[in-house]
Amino acid sequence: VGHLDILNRLWTNLDEGPVLVRGVSGVGKTRIAVEIARDKKWEVVIWHRASDRSRAEEILVSLHQHFRLTDSPNRRNVLAKLRESKILVVIDNAEWISESHLDDYQSLIFDLFSNTAKVLLTTTTDKHWEDLYALRNIEVPTITIDDAQSLVLIMKRVFSVKRNLQDYARQIAISARQHPGLMQWAVRKCDILEPQTVINDLAHIYSALEQHL
């Protein structure tokens, strides 16, 4: 699946429901969302970077401020204004949203789409979002293990890492789960640490992430 194919699928699916762009960290989900958001068709773009402390109400506040409504932020008044503009709401890093606030986000996403706003989410997992009404799911594929292995060896040359990584390149790629950023980190670390130590560190990083998610 190529980059242009993903963009074309995104444009088609945005008219049919909220779109979840899913893939491992570093694979380019946010870059794809930025390309969609920069299109001149949008009159309003709300970019909401999710975290474990973020709230769905923050999106309403952003819309309220854009429309320059004089009353206090009120969902009914904000939603009434949505049909007047071509609006895109991007919720980036949606995997960080805490479970205690998921219902609020899902309710707001439903209301936004029901009132003609387009909604795009980026996330590393579709966990928690399966029941979202009319959800469209698009996966951004990772590079293959063979390509990732080759990339590790290219990085070794580019960063002038002296240690021989020929016997470790594939395991580094696998342990980093083909994440370009983590592979780069691992290759650089191999200049000062034993490759097996770096590979073990990658396992600990992903174990901590999985416990969070």
Short mmCIF file of C-alpha atoms in Angstrom, two decimals:
data_model
loop_
_atom_site.label_atom_id
_atom_site.label_comp_id
_atom_site.label_asym_id
_atom_site.label_seq_id
_atom_site.Cartn_x
_atom_site.Cartn_y
_atom_site.Cartn_z
CA VAL A 1 0.00 0.00 0.00
CA GLY A 2 1.63 3.25 -1.16
CA HIS A 3 1.53 6.70 0.38
CA LEU A 4 -0.74 8.13 -2.33
CA ASP A 5 -3.10 5.17 -1.99
CA ILE A 6 -3.44 5.84 1.74
CA LEU A 7 -4.18 9.53 1.10
CA ASN A 8 -6.79 8.66 -1.52
CA ARG A 9 -8.46 6.18 0.83
CA LEU A 10 -8.44 8.80 3.56
CA TRP A 11 -10.20 11.40 1.41
CA THR A 12 -12.85 8.86 0.41
CA ASN A 13 -13.43 7.62 3.95
CA LEU A 14 -13.61 11.06 5.59
CA ASP A 15 -16.97 11.58 3.92
CA GLU A 16 -18.30 8.32 5.33
CA GLY A 17 -17.31 8.49 8.98
CA PRO A 18 -14.54 9.26 11.46
CA VAL A 19 -11.23 7.84 10.18
CA LEU A 20 -8.71 6.06 12.39
CA VAL A 21 -5.18 6.09 10.93
CA ARG A 22 -3.31 3.31 12.70
CA GLY A 23 0.33 2.20 12.67
CA VAL A 24 3.44 1.85 14.80
CA SER A 25 5.14 4.97 16.11
CA GLY A 26 7.38 6.64 13.54
CA VAL A 27 5.65 5.15 10.50
CA GLY A 28 4.29 8.52 9.33
CA LYS A 29 0.72 8.76 10.65
CA THR A 30 1.05 12.35 11.82
CA ARG A 31 2.73 13.36 8.54
CA ILE A 32 -0.23 11.92 6.64
CA ALA A 33 -2.66 13.81 8.88
CA VAL A 34 -0.70 17.04 8.29
CA GLU A 35 -0.96 16.55 4.52
CA ILE A 36 -4.73 16.17 4.80
CA ALA A 37 -5.01 19.16 7.15
CA ARG A 38 -3.05 21.44 4.81
CA ASP A 39 -5.51 21.01 1.97
CA LYS A 40 -7.12 24.28 0.94
CA LYS A 41 -10.63 22.81 1.04
CA TRP A 42 -10.74 23.20 4.84
CA GLU A 43 -11.98 26.47 6.23
CA VAL A 44 -11.29 25.37 9.80
CA VAL A 45 -8.75 22.85 11.11
CA ILE A 46 -8.66 21.95 14.79
CA TRP A 47 -5.52 20.01 15.75
CA HIS A 48 -5.85 18.27 19.11
CA ARG A 49 -2.73 16.49 20.40
CA ALA A 50 -4.00 13.92 22.86
CA SER A 51 -2.28 12.99 26.10
CA ASP A 52 -3.17 11.13 29.26
CA ARG A 53 -4.38 14.47 30.64
CA SER A 54 -6.28 15.78 27.63
CA ARG A 55 -10.06 16.20 27.61
CA ALA A 56 -12.63 16.15 24.82
CA GLU A 57 -13.87 19.53 26.05
CA GLU A 58 -10.61 21.08 24.82
CA ILE A 59 -11.80 20.50 21.24
CA LEU A 60 -15.07 22.28 21.99
CA VAL A 61 -13.17 25.19 23.51
CA SER A 62 -11.00 25.47 20.37
CA LEU A 63 -14.09 25.52 18.15
CA HIS A 64 -15.81 27.98 20.46
CA GLN A 65 -12.82 30.32 20.20
CA HIS A 66 -12.66 29.98 16.42
CA PHE A 67 -16.31 30.92 16.00
CA ARG A 68 -15.85 33.76 18.51
CA LEU A 69 -18.98 32.83 20.40
CA THR A 70 -19.67 35.20 23.26
CA ASP A 71 -21.28 32.72 25.64
CA SER A 72 -19.36 30.20 27.72
CA PRO A 73 -18.33 27.05 25.78
CA ASN A 74 -21.52 25.12 25.14
CA ARG A 75 -21.74 21.98 23.01
CA ARG A 76 -25.14 22.81 21.51
CA ASN A 77 -24.07 26.29 20.40
CA VAL A 78 -20.77 25.07 18.97
CA LEU A 79 -22.38 22.20 17.07
CA ALA A 80 -24.93 24.58 15.58
CA LYS A 81 -22.08 26.48 13.90
CA LEU A 82 -20.36 23.46 12.37
CA ARG A 83 -22.56 23.25 9.27
CA GLU A 84 -21.49 26.75 8.22
CA SER A 85 -17.88 25.75 7.44
CA LYS A 86 -15.80 22.90 6.06
CA ILE A 87 -14.18 21.66 9.24
CA LEU A 88 -11.54 19.04 9.97
CA VAL A 89 -10.79 17.90 13.51
CA VAL A 90 -7.56 15.93 13.95
CA ILE A 91 -7.00 13.98 17.17
CA ASP A 92 -3.32 13.06 17.11
CA ASN A 93 -1.82 10.33 19.33
CA ALA A 94 -5.25 9.05 20.35
CA GLU A 95 -3.70 6.02 22.06
CA TRP A 96 -2.73 8.31 24.95
CA ILE A 97 -6.31 9.18 25.85
CA SER A 98 -7.10 7.73 29.28
CA GLU A 99 -9.87 5.16 29.52
CA SER A 100 -11.75 7.37 31.96
CA HIS A 101 -12.22 9.98 29.21
CA LEU A 102 -12.87 7.72 26.22
CA ASP A 103 -16.66 7.95 26.48
CA ASP A 104 -16.48 11.75 26.34
CA TYR A 105 -14.29 11.63 23.24
CA GLN A 106 -16.49 9.07 21.49
CA SER A 107 -19.61 11.09 22.24
CA LEU A 108 -18.04 14.28 20.91
CA ILE A 109 -16.67 12.59 17.78
CA PHE A 110 -20.17 11.27 17.03
CA ASP A 111 -21.64 14.76 17.47
CA LEU A 112 -18.95 16.37 15.32
CA PHE A 113 -19.45 13.98 12.42
CA SER A 114 -23.24 14.13 12.75
CA ASN A 115 -22.96 17.88 12.25
CA THR A 116 -20.82 17.58 9.07
CA ALA A 117 -17.34 18.04 10.59
CA LYS A 118 -14.75 15.53 9.42
CA VAL A 119 -12.76 13.71 12.10
CA LEU A 120 -9.36 12.05 11.72
CA LEU A 121 -7.59 10.19 14.54
CA THR A 122 -4.01 8.89 14.56
CA THR A 123 -3.10 6.06 16.91
CA THR A 124 -0.82 3.08 17.38
CA THR A 125 -3.77 0.84 18.22
CA ASP A 126 -7.48 0.54 17.46
CA LYS A 127 -8.05 -0.59 21.05
CA HIS A 128 -11.00 1.23 22.65
CA TRP A 129 -12.28 2.63 19.33
CA GLU A 130 -13.96 -0.46 17.83
CA ASP A 131 -17.47 0.66 18.81
CA LEU A 132 -17.19 4.21 17.47
CA TYR A 133 -20.10 4.80 15.11
CA ALA A 134 -19.29 4.62 11.37
CA LEU A 135 -15.54 4.36 12.10
CA ARG A 136 -13.25 3.81 9.11
CA ASN A 137 -9.91 2.13 9.87
CA ILE A 138 -6.82 2.71 7.71
CA GLU A 139 -3.54 1.02 8.58
CA VAL A 140 -0.19 2.55 7.64
CA PRO A 141 2.07 -0.44 6.98
CA THR A 142 5.53 -0.80 8.46
CA ILE A 143 8.55 -1.52 6.33
CA THR A 144 9.45 -5.19 5.92
CA ILE A 145 11.94 -6.90 8.22
CA ASP A 146 14.41 -7.28 5.33
CA ASP A 147 14.18 -3.57 4.47
CA ALA A 148 14.50 -2.62 8.13
CA GLN A 149 17.60 -4.82 8.45
CA SER A 150 19.14 -3.08 5.44
CA LEU A 151 18.22 0.30 6.90
CA VAL A 152 20.04 -0.54 10.16
CA LEU A 153 23.23 -1.25 8.20
CA ILE A 154 22.79 1.95 6.18
CA MET A 155 22.40 3.89 9.44
CA LYS A 156 25.58 2.28 10.75
CA ARG A 157 27.51 3.70 7.79
CA VAL A 158 25.80 7.10 7.87
CA PHE A 159 26.50 7.58 11.59
CA SER A 160 30.03 6.13 11.30
CA VAL A 161 29.40 3.50 13.96
CA LYS A 162 32.62 1.48 14.26
CA ARG A 163 31.14 -1.67 15.78
CA ASN A 164 30.32 -4.48 13.35
CA LEU A 165 26.52 -4.85 13.32
CA GLN A 166 26.23 -7.39 10.50
CA ASP A 167 25.26 -10.19 12.92
CA TYR A 168 22.91 -7.95 14.93
CA ALA A 169 21.15 -5.84 12.29
CA ARG A 170 18.17 -8.15 11.87
CA GLN A 171 17.58 -8.53 15.61
CA ILE A 172 17.83 -4.77 16.08
CA ALA A 173 15.22 -4.26 13.36
CA ILE A 174 12.92 -6.87 14.92
CA SER A 175 13.38 -5.58 18.48
CA ALA A 176 12.70 -2.01 17.29
CA ARG A 177 9.62 -3.33 15.43
CA GLN A 178 10.80 -1.60 12.26
CA HIS A 179 10.39 1.78 13.97
CA PRO A 180 12.83 4.10 12.11
CA GLY A 181 13.36 6.37 15.09
CA LEU A 182 14.11 3.51 17.48
CA MET A 183 16.37 1.81 14.95
CA GLN A 184 18.37 5.03 14.66
CA TRP A 185 18.55 5.29 18.45
CA ALA A 186 19.73 1.67 18.68
CA VAL A 187 22.41 2.06 16.02
CA ARG A 188 23.83 5.15 17.73
CA LYS A 189 23.78 3.38 21.11
CA CYS A 190 25.78 0.50 19.63
CA ASP A 191 28.72 2.87 19.37
CA ILE A 192 29.02 2.88 23.16
CA LEU A 193 27.18 -0.28 24.28
CA GLU A 194 27.27 -3.93 23.28
CA PRO A 195 24.61 -4.62 20.60
CA GLN A 196 22.93 -7.28 22.74
CA THR A 197 22.57 -4.76 25.59
CA VAL A 198 20.89 -2.34 23.18
CA ILE A 199 18.57 -5.09 21.92
CA ASN A 200 17.59 -5.90 25.52
CA ASP A 201 16.95 -2.20 26.16
CA LEU A 202 14.57 -2.12 23.16
CA ALA A 203 12.63 -5.03 24.67
CA HIS A 204 12.29 -3.11 27.95
CA ILE A 205 11.09 0.01 26.10
CA TYR A 206 8.31 -1.89 24.32
CA SER A 207 7.36 -3.76 27.46
CA ALA A 208 6.85 -0.42 29.25
CA LEU A 209 4.79 0.94 26.33
CA GLU A 210 2.55 -2.13 26.24
CA GLN A 211 1.88 -1.85 29.96
CA HIS A 212 0.78 1.77 29.41
CA LEU A 213 -1.53 0.83 26.55
#
